[in-house]
């Protein structure tokens, strides 16, 4: 696959980058058509079908037109317009050049009518339906004026009969092509609109699949994927990481006393405060009901404790209710990842610490300090004393 790094610098200098590149490539496609037309004119001069001066005049017109439109698009100046390629103005100028060739070429002027159809056909891939119809009418109108002028001035080998024949063929062909172009343009717009709608639907479906609709946080399924990814990163870089299970204290009483609407407001308020208080790399999810899971990569347990304590203090002083009539508190359990354990084991240790925090009075944060189930092979397991302290370590919380 070709990437920007593999493209020579001079190519990038010509085409630009980003949206400009796509629009410049369209202009270069029009330039290729100009080049082919110029080669046909040069061959016609070599065969003696058209005068050399006419060739140079038409070649100069094509070259100057291409340079002007290419410069406008490549500079990015046209990005302010709905159509940065300037397909309609470019098509109108191209029609005028073909009409000029029709007037100057002479006996073989009828062959240029196909170039008018080419101008309409190329532009239809960028124009709206009504613009396609307008361009067809523009080409028909200018060609009819040229034919009338040739008859009026008595151009050699151009009679009224020939002019009417050319007009009938060109008008019927161009307007039919314009109608087809209008239909294709409308179909292209419809497909583009449907594609945008499908893209938006996919984005919404992804949001529904990964986001808790009440709080706007990650849902349990999405958080599970994030924890799995973090475990893969830990296995490579060996960096520390912590999870914290956070529970809103006495949440059932909030629902019973103030109603479920207020309970939902409390959940949303917690989510908002937490998102503003945590690092960007931290991931917070609604784990279930009033319980939340916080993933904190690249921190040890003591650092995680400071962050969760800060959040606990913020929640404790934040007024809840329509008029700030009550406050809520949170309890949390923190566990630092241990090599070799699974996601479930890691979160279960945080759950045990949370359970102990709630058992010991709530509104506090505890760190799991249980003995690893499988000690390192080169280290004998320490003998547990007869009266072991609870499997959590309490750091001195800051005053709330």
Short mmCIF file of C-alpha atoms in Angstrom, two decimals:
data_model
loop_
_atom_site.label_atom_id
_atom_site.label_comp_id
_atom_site.label_asym_id
_atom_site.label_seq_id
_atom_site.Cartn_x
_atom_site.Cartn_y
_atom_site.Cartn_z
CA UNK A 1 0.00 0.00 0.00
CA UNK A 2 1.33 3.43 -0.94
CA UNK A 3 1.68 5.88 1.91
CA UNK A 4 2.57 9.54 2.05
CA UNK A 5 6.07 8.60 3.19
CA UNK A 6 6.67 6.62 -0.01
CA UNK A 7 5.48 9.44 -2.30
CA UNK A 8 8.33 11.56 -3.69
CA UNK A 9 8.43 15.12 -2.31
CA UNK A 10 7.96 16.67 -5.74
CA UNK A 11 4.67 14.77 -6.16
CA UNK A 12 3.41 16.10 -2.83
CA UNK A 13 4.52 19.59 -3.89
CA UNK A 14 2.33 19.32 -7.01
CA UNK A 15 -0.73 17.62 -5.52
CA UNK A 16 -0.69 18.97 -1.96
CA UNK A 17 -2.10 17.01 0.97
CA UNK A 18 -5.45 16.36 2.63
CA UNK A 19 -8.63 17.52 0.85
CA UNK A 20 -6.59 19.68 -1.53
CA UNK A 21 -4.89 16.56 -2.93
CA UNK A 22 -8.21 15.01 -3.96
CA UNK A 23 -9.35 18.20 -5.69
CA UNK A 24 -6.00 18.69 -7.42
CA UNK A 25 -6.20 15.15 -8.79
CA UNK A 26 -9.55 16.01 -10.38
CA UNK A 27 -7.92 19.03 -12.04
CA UNK A 28 -5.07 16.86 -13.27
CA UNK A 29 -7.67 14.55 -14.82
CA UNK A 30 -9.08 17.53 -16.73
CA UNK A 31 -5.52 18.43 -17.70
CA UNK A 32 -5.10 14.96 -19.21
CA UNK A 33 -8.15 15.60 -21.40
CA UNK A 34 -6.61 18.91 -22.48
CA UNK A 35 -3.37 17.10 -23.35
CA UNK A 36 -5.19 14.50 -25.46
CA UNK A 37 -7.16 17.22 -27.25
CA UNK A 38 -3.94 19.14 -27.92
CA UNK A 39 -2.34 16.01 -29.39
CA UNK A 40 -5.34 15.53 -31.71
CA UNK A 41 -5.09 19.16 -32.84
CA UNK A 42 -1.35 18.76 -33.48
CA UNK A 43 -2.02 15.66 -35.58
CA UNK A 44 -4.68 17.57 -37.51
CA UNK A 45 -2.13 20.30 -38.27
CA UNK A 46 0.33 17.65 -39.48
CA UNK A 47 -2.38 16.26 -41.79
CA UNK A 48 -3.14 19.75 -43.05
CA UNK A 49 -6.72 19.73 -41.78
CA UNK A 50 -6.47 22.93 -39.71
CA UNK A 51 -4.19 25.99 -39.91
CA UNK A 52 -1.19 26.10 -37.62
CA UNK A 53 -2.16 29.51 -36.21
CA UNK A 54 -5.51 28.07 -35.10
CA UNK A 55 -3.68 25.25 -33.35
CA UNK A 56 -1.46 27.64 -31.39
CA UNK A 57 -4.40 29.85 -30.46
CA UNK A 58 -6.45 26.93 -29.14
CA UNK A 59 -3.45 25.38 -27.39
CA UNK A 60 -2.75 28.70 -25.66
CA UNK A 61 -6.38 28.94 -24.52
CA UNK A 62 -6.34 25.39 -23.12
CA UNK A 63 -3.00 25.82 -21.39
CA UNK A 64 -3.94 29.14 -19.78
CA UNK A 65 -7.31 27.77 -18.64
CA UNK A 66 -5.71 24.74 -17.06
CA UNK A 67 -3.01 26.78 -15.33
CA UNK A 68 -5.52 29.27 -13.88
CA UNK A 69 -7.89 26.64 -12.48
CA UNK A 70 -5.07 24.37 -11.28
CA UNK A 71 -3.42 27.28 -9.44
CA UNK A 72 -6.67 28.30 -7.76
CA UNK A 73 -7.36 24.74 -6.57
CA UNK A 74 -3.76 23.90 -5.59
CA UNK A 75 -3.40 27.10 -3.55
CA UNK A 76 -6.35 26.06 -1.39
CA UNK A 77 -8.16 29.32 -2.16
CA UNK A 78 -11.16 27.41 -3.53
CA UNK A 79 -11.65 25.46 -0.28
CA UNK A 80 -14.01 28.21 0.87
CA UNK A 81 -16.54 27.26 -1.82
CA UNK A 82 -19.10 24.47 -1.84
CA UNK A 83 -17.34 22.96 -4.86
CA UNK A 84 -13.58 23.50 -4.39
CA UNK A 85 -12.88 22.05 -7.85
CA UNK A 86 -14.86 24.88 -9.54
CA UNK A 87 -16.42 22.31 -11.85
CA UNK A 88 -19.17 24.61 -13.15
CA UNK A 89 -16.95 27.62 -14.01
CA UNK A 90 -14.36 25.28 -15.49
CA UNK A 91 -17.00 23.53 -17.57
CA UNK A 92 -18.39 26.86 -18.81
CA UNK A 93 -14.94 28.05 -19.91
CA UNK A 94 -14.27 24.70 -21.60
CA UNK A 95 -17.51 25.07 -23.56
CA UNK A 96 -16.44 28.53 -24.74
CA UNK A 97 -13.10 27.11 -25.94
CA UNK A 98 -14.86 24.35 -27.88
CA UNK A 99 -17.19 26.90 -29.47
CA UNK A 100 -14.13 28.98 -30.43
CA UNK A 101 -12.62 25.90 -32.06
CA UNK A 102 -15.91 25.28 -33.87
CA UNK A 103 -15.73 28.77 -35.38
CA UNK A 104 -12.03 28.67 -36.33
CA UNK A 105 -11.35 25.13 -37.52
CA UNK A 106 -13.24 25.33 -40.81
CA UNK A 107 -14.62 22.42 -42.80
CA UNK A 108 -14.04 19.94 -39.96
CA UNK A 109 -15.82 22.01 -37.34
CA UNK A 110 -18.55 19.41 -36.96
CA UNK A 111 -16.04 17.10 -35.27
CA UNK A 112 -15.71 19.51 -32.34
CA UNK A 113 -19.32 18.98 -31.24
CA UNK A 114 -18.25 15.79 -29.49
CA UNK A 115 -15.95 17.89 -27.32
CA UNK A 116 -18.97 19.79 -26.00
CA UNK A 117 -20.51 16.52 -24.93
CA UNK A 118 -17.21 15.61 -23.29
CA UNK A 119 -17.18 18.84 -21.26
CA UNK A 120 -20.70 18.15 -19.96
CA UNK A 121 -19.94 14.48 -19.23
CA UNK A 122 -16.79 15.22 -17.22
CA UNK A 123 -18.40 17.99 -15.18
CA UNK A 124 -21.45 15.93 -14.21
CA UNK A 125 -19.37 13.99 -11.65
CA UNK A 126 -19.05 17.18 -9.60
CA UNK A 127 -22.18 19.19 -10.44
CA UNK A 128 -25.60 19.21 -8.87
CA UNK A 129 -28.53 18.12 -11.08
CA UNK A 130 -29.67 21.65 -11.98
CA UNK A 131 -26.09 22.67 -12.73
CA UNK A 132 -25.82 19.80 -15.23
CA UNK A 133 -28.95 21.04 -16.99
CA UNK A 134 -27.62 24.60 -16.98
CA UNK A 135 -24.28 23.53 -18.48
CA UNK A 136 -26.08 21.65 -21.26
CA UNK A 137 -28.19 24.72 -22.02
CA UNK A 138 -25.06 26.92 -21.86
CA UNK A 139 -23.30 24.74 -24.45
CA UNK A 140 -26.35 24.61 -26.72
CA UNK A 141 -26.88 28.36 -26.52
CA UNK A 142 -23.29 29.35 -27.33
CA UNK A 143 -23.04 26.83 -30.15
CA UNK A 144 -26.26 28.15 -31.70
CA UNK A 145 -24.90 31.71 -31.47
CA UNK A 146 -21.69 30.58 -33.20
CA UNK A 147 -23.67 28.86 -35.93
CA UNK A 148 -25.85 31.94 -36.43
CA UNK A 149 -22.72 34.10 -36.61
CA UNK A 150 -21.12 31.84 -39.22
CA UNK A 151 -24.26 31.99 -41.36
CA UNK A 152 -24.59 35.75 -40.86
CA UNK A 153 -20.95 36.43 -41.87
CA UNK A 154 -21.11 34.07 -44.83
CA UNK A 155 -18.34 31.74 -43.69
CA UNK A 156 -17.02 29.56 -46.50
CA UNK A 157 -18.61 26.14 -46.87
CA UNK A 158 -21.11 26.91 -44.10
CA UNK A 159 -24.64 27.28 -45.38
CA UNK A 160 -27.91 27.74 -43.57
CA UNK A 161 -28.69 24.08 -44.24
CA UNK A 162 -25.44 22.92 -42.66
CA UNK A 163 -25.93 25.27 -39.70
CA UNK A 164 -29.42 23.92 -39.06
CA UNK A 165 -28.13 20.37 -39.32
CA UNK A 166 -25.36 21.04 -36.82
CA UNK A 167 -27.76 22.84 -34.52
CA UNK A 168 -30.31 20.01 -34.58
CA UNK A 169 -27.72 17.34 -33.89
CA UNK A 170 -25.87 19.33 -31.23
CA UNK A 171 -28.96 20.65 -29.44
CA UNK A 172 -30.64 17.24 -29.27
CA UNK A 173 -27.44 15.49 -28.20
CA UNK A 174 -26.35 18.05 -25.64
CA UNK A 175 -29.72 18.44 -23.95
CA UNK A 176 -30.22 14.67 -23.87
CA UNK A 177 -26.77 14.32 -22.32
CA UNK A 178 -27.59 17.11 -19.85
CA UNK A 179 -30.75 15.28 -18.76
CA UNK A 180 -28.78 12.03 -18.32
CA UNK A 181 -26.08 13.93 -16.44
CA UNK A 182 -28.76 15.46 -14.22
CA UNK A 183 -30.15 12.01 -13.45
CA UNK A 184 -26.68 10.59 -12.71
CA UNK A 185 -25.84 13.58 -10.53
CA UNK A 186 -29.07 13.15 -8.56
CA UNK A 187 -28.31 9.45 -8.11
CA UNK A 188 -24.76 10.27 -7.01
CA UNK A 189 -26.07 12.75 -4.44
CA UNK A 190 -28.59 10.24 -3.17
CA UNK A 191 -25.91 7.57 -2.77
CA UNK A 192 -23.65 10.07 -1.01
CA UNK A 193 -26.47 11.09 1.34
CA UNK A 194 -27.27 7.45 2.10
CA UNK A 195 -23.59 6.79 2.74
CA UNK A 196 -23.46 9.68 5.22
CA UNK A 197 -26.58 8.43 6.95
CA UNK A 198 -25.13 4.92 7.16
CA UNK A 199 -21.90 6.31 8.59
CA UNK A 200 -23.82 8.25 11.22
CA UNK A 201 -25.88 5.16 12.03
CA UNK A 202 -22.70 3.13 12.51
CA UNK A 203 -21.27 5.82 14.80
CA UNK A 204 -24.47 5.84 16.84
CA UNK A 205 -24.52 2.04 16.99
CA UNK A 206 -20.93 2.00 18.18
CA UNK A 207 -21.79 4.58 20.83
CA UNK A 208 -24.74 2.50 21.98
CA UNK A 209 -22.52 -0.57 22.16
CA UNK A 210 -19.75 1.10 24.18
CA UNK A 211 -21.41 3.91 26.16
CA UNK A 212 -23.66 3.95 29.18
CA UNK A 213 -26.54 6.13 28.00
CA UNK A 214 -27.35 7.54 31.43
CA UNK A 215 -23.91 8.76 32.47
CA UNK A 216 -22.06 8.96 29.15
CA UNK A 217 -19.29 6.79 30.59
CA UNK A 218 -18.00 3.55 29.12
CA UNK A 219 -20.25 0.59 29.71
CA UNK A 220 -19.13 -2.72 31.17
CA UNK A 221 -18.50 -4.35 27.80
CA UNK A 222 -16.30 -1.52 26.56
CA UNK A 223 -14.43 -1.33 29.85
CA UNK A 224 -13.69 -5.05 29.68
CA UNK A 225 -12.02 -4.47 26.31
CA UNK A 226 -9.96 -1.60 27.75
CA UNK A 227 -8.79 -3.71 30.67
CA UNK A 228 -7.85 -6.55 28.30
CA UNK A 229 -5.83 -4.12 26.20
CA UNK A 230 -4.14 -2.76 29.29
CA UNK A 231 -3.18 -6.28 30.36
CA UNK A 232 -1.58 -6.82 26.95
CA UNK A 233 0.38 -3.56 27.37
CA UNK A 234 1.49 -4.56 30.86
CA UNK A 235 2.77 -7.89 29.58
CA UNK A 236 5.03 -6.03 27.13
CA UNK A 237 6.20 -2.99 29.11
CA UNK A 238 5.83 -4.28 32.71
CA UNK A 239 4.49 -0.89 33.84
CA UNK A 240 2.28 -0.70 36.96
CA UNK A 241 -1.47 -0.23 36.75
CA UNK A 242 -4.37 -0.08 39.18
CA UNK A 243 -8.10 -0.56 39.14
CA UNK A 244 -10.55 0.94 41.61
CA UNK A 245 -14.10 -0.17 42.25
CA UNK A 246 -16.15 2.80 43.45
CA UNK A 247 -19.59 2.59 45.00
CA UNK A 248 -21.97 5.42 45.91
CA UNK A 249 -22.84 5.02 49.56
CA UNK A 250 -26.47 4.38 50.53
CA UNK A 251 -27.65 4.90 46.96
CA UNK A 252 -30.82 2.93 47.60
CA UNK A 253 -31.82 5.46 50.25
CA UNK A 254 -31.39 8.26 47.70
CA UNK A 255 -33.79 6.49 45.34
CA UNK A 256 -36.25 5.71 48.12
CA UNK A 257 -36.25 9.19 49.64
CA UNK A 258 -35.81 11.46 46.61
CA UNK A 259 -37.01 9.26 43.77
CA UNK A 260 -35.32 7.52 40.85
CA UNK A 261 -35.05 10.74 38.87
CA UNK A 262 -32.84 12.21 41.56
CA UNK A 263 -30.91 8.95 41.72
CA UNK A 264 -30.16 9.30 38.01
CA UNK A 265 -29.04 12.89 38.61
CA UNK A 266 -26.62 11.68 41.30
CA UNK A 267 -25.12 9.15 38.90
CA UNK A 268 -24.72 11.79 36.20
CA UNK A 269 -23.20 14.25 38.67
CA UNK A 270 -20.68 11.65 39.82
CA UNK A 271 -19.72 10.86 36.23
CA UNK A 272 -19.27 14.55 35.41
CA UNK A 273 -17.15 15.27 38.47
CA UNK A 274 -15.02 12.17 37.95
CA UNK A 275 -14.30 12.92 34.30
CA UNK A 276 -13.14 16.39 35.22
CA UNK A 277 -10.99 15.16 38.11
CA UNK A 278 -9.14 12.25 36.48
CA UNK A 279 -6.35 12.04 33.93
CA UNK A 280 -7.10 11.68 30.23
CA UNK A 281 -5.46 8.25 30.17
CA UNK A 282 -7.70 6.99 32.99
CA UNK A 283 -10.79 5.06 31.96
CA UNK A 284 -14.00 5.19 33.97
CA UNK A 285 -16.99 2.94 33.36
CA UNK A 286 -20.33 2.31 34.92
CA UNK A 287 -19.81 -1.25 36.10
CA UNK A 288 -23.36 -1.83 37.26
CA UNK A 289 -26.04 0.10 39.13
CA UNK A 290 -24.28 2.60 41.37
CA UNK A 291 -20.89 0.87 41.02
CA UNK A 292 -18.09 2.23 38.82
CA UNK A 293 -14.77 0.78 37.67
CA UNK A 294 -11.75 3.04 37.25
CA UNK A 295 -8.69 1.91 35.28
CA UNK A 296 -5.49 3.87 36.03
CA UNK A 297 -2.46 2.85 33.95
CA UNK A 298 1.13 3.74 34.85
CA UNK A 299 0.41 4.36 38.55
CA UNK A 300 1.15 2.41 41.69
CA UNK A 301 -1.37 1.80 44.46
CA UNK A 302 -0.24 4.75 46.57
CA UNK A 303 -0.60 7.13 43.62
CA UNK A 304 -3.99 5.68 42.75
CA UNK A 305 -5.07 6.17 46.36
CA UNK A 306 -4.27 9.90 46.15
CA UNK A 307 -6.33 10.26 42.97
CA UNK A 308 -9.33 8.38 44.31
CA UNK A 309 -9.15 10.25 47.63
CA UNK A 310 -9.22 13.53 45.73
CA UNK A 311 -12.30 12.35 43.88
CA UNK A 312 -13.90 11.16 47.14
CA UNK A 313 -13.43 14.58 48.70
CA UNK A 314 -14.86 16.32 45.64
CA UNK A 315 -17.97 14.16 45.73
CA UNK A 316 -18.46 14.60 49.46
CA UNK A 317 -18.65 18.39 49.27
CA UNK A 318 -20.64 18.59 46.05
CA UNK A 319 -24.30 19.55 46.70
CA UNK A 320 -26.85 17.17 45.20
CA UNK A 321 -30.55 17.62 44.58
CA UNK A 322 -32.55 20.33 42.86
CA UNK A 323 -31.52 22.91 45.45
CA UNK A 324 -28.40 21.24 46.80
CA UNK A 325 -30.41 19.72 49.63
CA UNK A 326 -28.18 16.70 50.30
CA UNK A 327 -24.73 15.24 49.77
CA UNK A 328 -23.51 11.76 48.94
CA UNK A 329 -20.25 9.96 49.66
CA UNK A 330 -18.39 7.16 47.93
CA UNK A 331 -16.39 4.13 49.01
CA UNK A 332 -13.61 2.65 46.93
CA UNK A 333 -11.32 -0.34 46.78
CA UNK A 334 -8.01 -0.24 44.89
CA UNK A 335 -5.91 -3.11 43.57
CA UNK A 336 -2.57 -2.90 41.81
CA UNK A 337 -1.99 -5.48 39.08
CA UNK A 338 0.11 -8.49 39.98
CA UNK A 339 1.96 -10.41 37.28
CA UNK A 340 0.24 -13.59 36.24
CA UNK A 341 -3.26 -12.80 37.43
CA UNK A 342 -6.30 -12.54 35.19
CA UNK A 343 -8.62 -9.59 34.76
CA UNK A 344 -11.26 -11.22 36.94
CA UNK A 345 -8.74 -11.85 39.73
CA UNK A 346 -7.46 -8.29 39.51
CA UNK A 347 -10.93 -6.75 39.76
CA UNK A 348 -11.99 -9.22 42.43
CA UNK A 349 -9.21 -7.97 44.72
CA UNK A 350 -10.46 -4.41 44.24
CA UNK A 351 -13.95 -5.66 45.04
CA UNK A 352 -12.71 -7.22 48.28
CA UNK A 353 -11.10 -3.92 49.28
CA UNK A 354 -14.34 -2.08 48.46
CA UNK A 355 -16.33 -4.55 50.56
CA UNK A 356 -14.00 -3.94 53.52
CA UNK A 357 -14.33 -0.15 53.08
CA UNK A 358 -18.11 -0.42 53.23
CA UNK A 359 -17.96 -2.79 56.21
CA UNK A 360 -15.79 -0.34 58.12
CA UNK A 361 -18.12 2.62 57.80
CA UNK A 362 -18.10 3.74 54.14
CA UNK A 363 -16.84 7.12 52.81
CA UNK A 364 -13.29 5.84 52.57
CA UNK A 365 -10.80 4.29 50.19
CA UNK A 366 -8.83 1.11 50.94
CA UNK A 367 -6.02 -0.63 49.07
CA UNK A 368 -6.01 -4.39 48.71
CA UNK A 369 -2.99 -5.96 50.41
CA UNK A 370 -3.83 -9.63 50.27
CA UNK A 371 -1.07 -12.21 50.00
CA UNK A 372 -0.51 -13.39 46.40
CA UNK A 373 -2.08 -16.79 45.80
CA UNK A 374 1.05 -18.05 44.01
CA UNK A 375 4.28 -16.62 45.48
CA UNK A 376 7.42 -16.35 43.30
CA UNK A 377 9.25 -19.65 42.90
CA UNK A 378 12.52 -18.33 44.31
CA UNK A 379 10.95 -16.85 47.43
CA UNK A 380 9.49 -18.84 50.28
CA UNK A 381 6.04 -17.65 51.34
CA UNK A 382 6.10 -15.71 54.59
CA UNK A 383 4.58 -17.39 57.60
CA UNK A 384 1.28 -15.76 58.45
CA UNK A 385 0.90 -14.67 62.06
CA UNK A 386 -1.88 -16.15 64.11
CA UNK A 387 -3.88 -12.94 64.16
CA UNK A 388 -3.48 -11.42 60.68
CA UNK A 389 -4.73 -7.94 59.92
CA UNK A 390 -7.50 -7.57 57.35
CA UNK A 391 -6.40 -8.00 53.73
CA UNK A 392 -6.45 -4.29 53.05
CA UNK A 393 -4.14 -1.45 53.85
CA UNK A 394 -5.55 1.86 54.98
CA UNK A 395 -3.77 5.06 54.02
CA UNK A 396 -4.54 8.15 56.01
CA UNK A 397 -7.30 9.85 54.02
CA UNK A 398 -7.36 13.55 53.61
CA UNK A 399 -10.05 15.41 55.48
CA UNK A 400 -13.31 15.60 53.60
#
